[in-house]
mmCIF file of N, CA and C in Angstrom:
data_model
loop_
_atom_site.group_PDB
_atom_site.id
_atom_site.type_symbol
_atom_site.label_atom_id
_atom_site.label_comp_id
_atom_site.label_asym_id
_atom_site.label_seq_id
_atom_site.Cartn_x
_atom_site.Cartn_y
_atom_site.Cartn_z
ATOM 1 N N UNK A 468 -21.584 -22.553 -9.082
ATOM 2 C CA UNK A 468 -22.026 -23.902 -9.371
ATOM 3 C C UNK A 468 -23.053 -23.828 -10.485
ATOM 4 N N UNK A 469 -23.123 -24.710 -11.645
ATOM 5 C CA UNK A 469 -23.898 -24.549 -12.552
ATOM 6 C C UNK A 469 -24.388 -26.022 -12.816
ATOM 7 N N UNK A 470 -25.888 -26.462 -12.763
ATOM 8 C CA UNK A 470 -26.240 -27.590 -13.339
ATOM 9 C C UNK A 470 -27.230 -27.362 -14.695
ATOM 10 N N UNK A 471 -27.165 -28.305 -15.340
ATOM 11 C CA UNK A 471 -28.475 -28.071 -16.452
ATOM 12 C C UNK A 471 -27.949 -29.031 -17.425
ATOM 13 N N UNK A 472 -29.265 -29.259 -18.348
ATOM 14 C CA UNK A 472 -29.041 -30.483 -19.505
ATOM 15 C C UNK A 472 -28.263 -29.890 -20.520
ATOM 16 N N UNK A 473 -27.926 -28.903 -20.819
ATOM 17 C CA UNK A 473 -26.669 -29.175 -22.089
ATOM 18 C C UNK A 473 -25.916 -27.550 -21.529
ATOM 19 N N UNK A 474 -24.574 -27.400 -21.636
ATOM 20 C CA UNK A 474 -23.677 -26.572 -21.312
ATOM 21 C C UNK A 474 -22.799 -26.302 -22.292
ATOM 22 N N UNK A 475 -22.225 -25.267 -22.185
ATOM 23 C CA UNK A 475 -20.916 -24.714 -22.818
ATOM 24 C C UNK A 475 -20.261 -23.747 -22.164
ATOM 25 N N UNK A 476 -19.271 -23.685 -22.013
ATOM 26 C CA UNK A 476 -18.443 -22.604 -21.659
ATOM 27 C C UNK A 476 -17.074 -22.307 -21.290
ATOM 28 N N UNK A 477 -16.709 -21.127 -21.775
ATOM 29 C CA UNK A 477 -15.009 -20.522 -22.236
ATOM 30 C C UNK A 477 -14.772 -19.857 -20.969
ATOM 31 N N UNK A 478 -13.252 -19.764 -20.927
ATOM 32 C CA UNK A 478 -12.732 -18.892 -19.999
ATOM 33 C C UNK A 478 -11.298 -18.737 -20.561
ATOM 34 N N UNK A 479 -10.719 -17.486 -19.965
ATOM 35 C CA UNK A 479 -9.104 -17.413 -20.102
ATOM 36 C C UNK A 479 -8.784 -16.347 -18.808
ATOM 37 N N UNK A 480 -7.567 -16.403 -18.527
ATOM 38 C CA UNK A 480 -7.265 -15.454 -17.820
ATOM 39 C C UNK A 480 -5.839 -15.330 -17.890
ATOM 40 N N UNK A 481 -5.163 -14.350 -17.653
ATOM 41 C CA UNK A 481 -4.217 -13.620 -17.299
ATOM 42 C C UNK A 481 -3.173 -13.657 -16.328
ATOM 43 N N UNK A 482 -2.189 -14.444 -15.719
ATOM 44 C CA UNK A 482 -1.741 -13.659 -14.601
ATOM 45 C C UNK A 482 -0.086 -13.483 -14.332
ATOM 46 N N UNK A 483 -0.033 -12.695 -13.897
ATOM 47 C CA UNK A 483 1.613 -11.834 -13.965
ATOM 48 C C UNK A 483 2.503 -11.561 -12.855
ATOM 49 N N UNK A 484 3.416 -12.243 -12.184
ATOM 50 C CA UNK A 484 3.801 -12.248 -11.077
ATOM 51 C C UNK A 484 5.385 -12.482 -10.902
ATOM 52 N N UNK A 485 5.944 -12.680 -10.059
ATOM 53 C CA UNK A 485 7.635 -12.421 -10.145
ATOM 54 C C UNK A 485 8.347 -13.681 -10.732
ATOM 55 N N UNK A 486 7.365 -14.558 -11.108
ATOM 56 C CA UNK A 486 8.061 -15.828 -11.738
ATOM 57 C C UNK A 486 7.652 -15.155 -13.290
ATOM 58 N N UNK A 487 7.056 -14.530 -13.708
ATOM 59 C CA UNK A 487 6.358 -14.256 -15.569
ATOM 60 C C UNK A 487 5.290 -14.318 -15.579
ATOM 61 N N UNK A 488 4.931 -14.211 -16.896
ATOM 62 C CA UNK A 488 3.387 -14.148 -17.157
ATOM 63 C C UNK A 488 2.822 -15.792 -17.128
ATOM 64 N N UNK A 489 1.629 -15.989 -16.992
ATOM 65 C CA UNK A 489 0.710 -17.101 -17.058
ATOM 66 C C UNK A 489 -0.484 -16.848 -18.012
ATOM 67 N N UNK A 490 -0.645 -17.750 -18.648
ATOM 68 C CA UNK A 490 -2.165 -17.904 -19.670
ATOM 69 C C UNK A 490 -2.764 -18.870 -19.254
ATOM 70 N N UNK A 491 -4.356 -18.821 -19.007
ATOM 71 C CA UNK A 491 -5.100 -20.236 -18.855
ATOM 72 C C UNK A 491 -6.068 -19.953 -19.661
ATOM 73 N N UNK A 492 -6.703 -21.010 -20.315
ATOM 74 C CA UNK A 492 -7.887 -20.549 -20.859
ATOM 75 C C UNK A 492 -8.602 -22.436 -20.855
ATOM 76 N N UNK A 493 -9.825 -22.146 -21.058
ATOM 77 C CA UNK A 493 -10.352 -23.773 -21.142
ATOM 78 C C UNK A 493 -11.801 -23.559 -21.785
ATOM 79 N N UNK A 494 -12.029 -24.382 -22.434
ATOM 80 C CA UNK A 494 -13.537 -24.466 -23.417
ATOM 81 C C UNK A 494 -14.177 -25.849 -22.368
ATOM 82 N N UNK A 495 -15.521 -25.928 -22.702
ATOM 83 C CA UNK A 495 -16.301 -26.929 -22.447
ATOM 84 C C UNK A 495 -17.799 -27.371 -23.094
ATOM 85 N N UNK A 496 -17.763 -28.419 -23.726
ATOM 86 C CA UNK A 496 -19.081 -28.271 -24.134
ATOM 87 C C UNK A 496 -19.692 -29.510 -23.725
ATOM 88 N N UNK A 497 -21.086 -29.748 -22.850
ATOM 89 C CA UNK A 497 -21.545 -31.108 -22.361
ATOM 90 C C UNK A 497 -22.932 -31.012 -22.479
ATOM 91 N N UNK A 498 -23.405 -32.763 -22.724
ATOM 92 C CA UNK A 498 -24.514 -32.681 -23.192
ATOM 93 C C UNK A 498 -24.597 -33.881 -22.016
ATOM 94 N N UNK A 499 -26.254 -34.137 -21.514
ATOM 95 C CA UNK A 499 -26.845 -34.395 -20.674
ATOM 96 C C UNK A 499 -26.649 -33.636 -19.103
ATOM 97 N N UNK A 500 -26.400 -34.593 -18.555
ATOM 98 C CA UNK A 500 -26.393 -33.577 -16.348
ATOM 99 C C UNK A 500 -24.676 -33.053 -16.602
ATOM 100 N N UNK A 501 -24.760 -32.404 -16.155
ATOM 101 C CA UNK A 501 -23.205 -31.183 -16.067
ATOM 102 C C UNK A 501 -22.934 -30.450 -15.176
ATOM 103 N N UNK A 502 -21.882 -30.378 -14.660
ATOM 104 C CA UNK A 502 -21.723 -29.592 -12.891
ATOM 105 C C UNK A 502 -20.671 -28.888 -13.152
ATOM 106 N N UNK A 503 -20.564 -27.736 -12.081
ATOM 107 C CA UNK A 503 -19.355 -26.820 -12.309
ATOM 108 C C UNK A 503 -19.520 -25.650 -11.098
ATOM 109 N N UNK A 504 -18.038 -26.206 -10.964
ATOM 110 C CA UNK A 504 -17.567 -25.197 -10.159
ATOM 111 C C UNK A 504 -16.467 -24.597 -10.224
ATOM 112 N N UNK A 505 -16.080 -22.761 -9.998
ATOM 113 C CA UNK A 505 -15.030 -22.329 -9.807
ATOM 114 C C UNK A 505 -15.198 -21.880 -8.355
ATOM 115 N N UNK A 506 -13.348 -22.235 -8.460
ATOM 116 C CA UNK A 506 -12.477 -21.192 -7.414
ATOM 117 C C UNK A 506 -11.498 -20.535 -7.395
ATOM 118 N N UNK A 507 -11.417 -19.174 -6.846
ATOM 119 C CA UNK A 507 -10.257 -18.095 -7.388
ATOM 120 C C UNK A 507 -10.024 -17.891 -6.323
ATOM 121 N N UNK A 508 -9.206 -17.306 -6.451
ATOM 122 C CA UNK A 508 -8.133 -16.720 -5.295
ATOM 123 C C UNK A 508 -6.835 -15.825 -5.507
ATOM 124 N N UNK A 509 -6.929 -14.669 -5.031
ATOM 125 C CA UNK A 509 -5.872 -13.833 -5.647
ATOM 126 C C UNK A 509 -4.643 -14.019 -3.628
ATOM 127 N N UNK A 510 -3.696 -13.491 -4.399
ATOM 128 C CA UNK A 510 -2.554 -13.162 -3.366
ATOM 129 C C UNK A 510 -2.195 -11.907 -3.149
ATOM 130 N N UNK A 511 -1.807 -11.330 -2.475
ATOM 131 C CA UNK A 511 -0.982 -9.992 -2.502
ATOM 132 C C UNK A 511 0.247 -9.790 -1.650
ATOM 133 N N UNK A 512 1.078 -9.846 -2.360
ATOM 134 C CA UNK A 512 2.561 -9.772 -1.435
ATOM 135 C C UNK A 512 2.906 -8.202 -1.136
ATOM 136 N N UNK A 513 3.828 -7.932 -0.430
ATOM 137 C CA UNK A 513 4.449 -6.894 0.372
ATOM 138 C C UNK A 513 5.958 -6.739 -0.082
ATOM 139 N N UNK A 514 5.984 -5.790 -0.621
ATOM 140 C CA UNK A 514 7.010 -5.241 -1.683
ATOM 141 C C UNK A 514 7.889 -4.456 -0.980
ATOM 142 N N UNK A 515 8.386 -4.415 0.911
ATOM 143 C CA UNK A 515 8.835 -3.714 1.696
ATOM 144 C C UNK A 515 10.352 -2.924 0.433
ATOM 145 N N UNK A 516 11.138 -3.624 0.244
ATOM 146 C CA UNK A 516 12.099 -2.753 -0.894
ATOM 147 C C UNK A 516 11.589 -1.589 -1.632
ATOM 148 N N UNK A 517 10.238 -1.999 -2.197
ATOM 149 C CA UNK A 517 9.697 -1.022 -3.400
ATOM 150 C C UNK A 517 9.253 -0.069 -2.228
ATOM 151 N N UNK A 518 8.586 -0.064 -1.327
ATOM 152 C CA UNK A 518 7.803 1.145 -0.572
ATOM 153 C C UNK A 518 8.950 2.070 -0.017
ATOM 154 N N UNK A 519 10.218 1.274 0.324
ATOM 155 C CA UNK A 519 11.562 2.422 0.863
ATOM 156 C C UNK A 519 12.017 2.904 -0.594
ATOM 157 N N UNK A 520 11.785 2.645 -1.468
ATOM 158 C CA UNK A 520 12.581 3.412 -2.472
ATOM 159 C C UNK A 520 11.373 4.745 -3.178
ATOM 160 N N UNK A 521 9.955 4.050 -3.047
ATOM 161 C CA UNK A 521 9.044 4.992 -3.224
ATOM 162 C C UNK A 521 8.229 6.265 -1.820
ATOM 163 N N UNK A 522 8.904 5.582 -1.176
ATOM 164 C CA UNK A 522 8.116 6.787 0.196
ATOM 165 C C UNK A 522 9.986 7.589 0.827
ATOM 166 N N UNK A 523 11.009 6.789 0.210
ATOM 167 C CA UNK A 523 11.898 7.291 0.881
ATOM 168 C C UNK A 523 12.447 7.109 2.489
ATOM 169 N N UNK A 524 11.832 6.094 2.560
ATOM 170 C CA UNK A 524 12.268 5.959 3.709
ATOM 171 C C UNK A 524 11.476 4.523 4.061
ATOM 172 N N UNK A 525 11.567 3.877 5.434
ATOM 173 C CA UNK A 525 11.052 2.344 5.499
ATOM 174 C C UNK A 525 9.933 2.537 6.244
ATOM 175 N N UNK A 526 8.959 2.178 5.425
ATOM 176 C CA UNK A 526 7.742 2.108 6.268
ATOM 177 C C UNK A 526 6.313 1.222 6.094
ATOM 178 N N UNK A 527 5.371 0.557 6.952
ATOM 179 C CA UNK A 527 4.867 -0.414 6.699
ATOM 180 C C UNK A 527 3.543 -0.224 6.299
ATOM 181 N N UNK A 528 2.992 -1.791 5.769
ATOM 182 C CA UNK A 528 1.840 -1.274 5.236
ATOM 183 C C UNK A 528 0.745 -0.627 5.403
ATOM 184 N N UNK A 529 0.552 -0.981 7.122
ATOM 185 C CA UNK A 529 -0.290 -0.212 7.955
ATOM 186 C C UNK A 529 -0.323 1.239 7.712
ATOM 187 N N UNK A 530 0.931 1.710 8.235
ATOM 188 C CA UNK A 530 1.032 3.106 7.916
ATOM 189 C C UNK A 530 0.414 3.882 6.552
ATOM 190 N N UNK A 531 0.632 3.209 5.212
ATOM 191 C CA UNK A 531 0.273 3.607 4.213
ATOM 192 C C UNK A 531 -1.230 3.347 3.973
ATOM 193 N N UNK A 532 -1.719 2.441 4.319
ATOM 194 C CA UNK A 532 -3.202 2.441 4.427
ATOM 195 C C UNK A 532 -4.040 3.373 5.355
ATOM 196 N N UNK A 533 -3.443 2.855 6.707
ATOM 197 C CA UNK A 533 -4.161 4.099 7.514
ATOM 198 C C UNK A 533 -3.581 5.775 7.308
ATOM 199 N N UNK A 534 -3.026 5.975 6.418
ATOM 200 C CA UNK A 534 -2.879 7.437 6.243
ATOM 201 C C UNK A 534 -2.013 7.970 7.261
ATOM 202 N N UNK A 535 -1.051 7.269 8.179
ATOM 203 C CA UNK A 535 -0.216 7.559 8.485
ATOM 204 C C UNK A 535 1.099 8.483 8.254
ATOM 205 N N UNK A 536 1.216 8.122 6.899
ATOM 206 C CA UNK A 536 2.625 9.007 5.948
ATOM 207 C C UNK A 536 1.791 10.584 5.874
ATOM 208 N N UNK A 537 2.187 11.434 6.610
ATOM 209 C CA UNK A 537 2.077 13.175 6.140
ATOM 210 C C UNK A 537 2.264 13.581 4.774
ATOM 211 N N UNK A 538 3.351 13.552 4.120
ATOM 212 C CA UNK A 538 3.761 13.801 3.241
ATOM 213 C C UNK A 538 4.141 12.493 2.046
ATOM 214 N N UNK A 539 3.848 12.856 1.108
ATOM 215 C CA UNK A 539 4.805 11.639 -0.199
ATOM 216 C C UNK A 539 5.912 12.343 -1.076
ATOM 217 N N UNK A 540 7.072 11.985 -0.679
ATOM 218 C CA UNK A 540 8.078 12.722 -1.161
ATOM 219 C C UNK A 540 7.953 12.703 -2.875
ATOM 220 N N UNK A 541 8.260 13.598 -3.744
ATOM 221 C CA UNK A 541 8.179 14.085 -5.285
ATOM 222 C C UNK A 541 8.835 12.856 -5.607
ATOM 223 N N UNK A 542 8.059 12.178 -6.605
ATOM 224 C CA UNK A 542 9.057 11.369 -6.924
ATOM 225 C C UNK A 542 8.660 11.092 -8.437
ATOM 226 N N UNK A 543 9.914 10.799 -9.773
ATOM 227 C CA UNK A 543 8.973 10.415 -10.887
ATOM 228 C C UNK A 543 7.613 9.456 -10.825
ATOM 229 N N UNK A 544 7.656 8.806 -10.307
ATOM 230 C CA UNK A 544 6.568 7.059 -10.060
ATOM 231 C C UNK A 544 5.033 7.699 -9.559
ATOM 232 N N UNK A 545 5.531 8.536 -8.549
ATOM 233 C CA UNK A 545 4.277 9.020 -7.828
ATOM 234 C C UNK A 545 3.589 10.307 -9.078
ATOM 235 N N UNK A 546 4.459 11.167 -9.973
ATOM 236 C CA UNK A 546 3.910 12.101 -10.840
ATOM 237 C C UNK A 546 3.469 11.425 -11.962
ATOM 238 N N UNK A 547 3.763 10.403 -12.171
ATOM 239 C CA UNK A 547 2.776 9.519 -13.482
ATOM 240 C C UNK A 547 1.837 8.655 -12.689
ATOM 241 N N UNK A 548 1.697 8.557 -11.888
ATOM 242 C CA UNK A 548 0.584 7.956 -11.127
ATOM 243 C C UNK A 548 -0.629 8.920 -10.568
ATOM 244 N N UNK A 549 -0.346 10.339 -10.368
ATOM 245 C CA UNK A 549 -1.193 11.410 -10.722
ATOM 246 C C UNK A 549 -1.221 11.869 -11.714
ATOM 247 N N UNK A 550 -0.568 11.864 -12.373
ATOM 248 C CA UNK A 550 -1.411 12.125 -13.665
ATOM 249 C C UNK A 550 -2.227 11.015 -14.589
ATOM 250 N N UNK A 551 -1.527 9.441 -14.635
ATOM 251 C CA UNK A 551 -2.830 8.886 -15.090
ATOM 252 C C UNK A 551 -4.433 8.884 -14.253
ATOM 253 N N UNK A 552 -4.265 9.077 -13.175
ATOM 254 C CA UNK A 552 -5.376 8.843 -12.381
ATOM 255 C C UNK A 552 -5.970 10.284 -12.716
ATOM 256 N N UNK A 553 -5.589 11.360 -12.848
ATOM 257 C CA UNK A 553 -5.733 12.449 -13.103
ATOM 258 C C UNK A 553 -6.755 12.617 -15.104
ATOM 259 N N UNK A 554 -5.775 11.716 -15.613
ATOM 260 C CA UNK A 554 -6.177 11.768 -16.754
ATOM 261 C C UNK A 554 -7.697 10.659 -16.810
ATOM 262 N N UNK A 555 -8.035 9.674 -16.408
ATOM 263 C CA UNK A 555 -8.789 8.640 -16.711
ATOM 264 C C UNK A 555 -9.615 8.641 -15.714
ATOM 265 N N UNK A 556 -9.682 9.236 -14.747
ATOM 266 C CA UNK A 556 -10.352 9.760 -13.556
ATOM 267 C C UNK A 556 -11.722 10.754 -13.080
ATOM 268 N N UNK A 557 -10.795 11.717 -13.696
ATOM 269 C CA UNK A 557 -11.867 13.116 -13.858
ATOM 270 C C UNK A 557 -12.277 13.086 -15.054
#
């Protein structure tokens, strides 16, 4: 929330999801009393297809968070994902 006698202010953002990309952006500039508020909110969906084709087998999110899975089978996806983390990391 922001009040005060004279304001300005930019924003843009980004967002990318199974419908395409999205752009928002908005300017503002006000002179005398001025109010403002944001609200965000992100989502996160469950990609059950993508996790059987990347763990090899069907398994839920629980499991992968709590460290359930023993092993992560070799897979290309998982060796560029250690190595960027590998590279930008250490």
């Amino acid at each position: 929330l922001a009040v005060g006698p004279v304001g300005r202010d930019g924003s843009g953002s980004v967002g990318a999801g199974d419908k395409g990309v999205s752009v928002v952006y908005s300017y503002s500039h006000a002179q005398g009393l001025y109010g403002g508020l944001a609200l965000d909110g992100k989502v996160i969906s469950v990609r059950p297809d993508c996790n059987k084709v990347f763990y090899k087998q069907s398994v839920s999110c629980a499991q992968i968070l709590h460290g359930v899975i023993d092993e992560i089978p070799s897979n290309d996806d998982y060796d560029m994902l250690v190595h960027l983390l590998d590279s930008y990391c250490l």
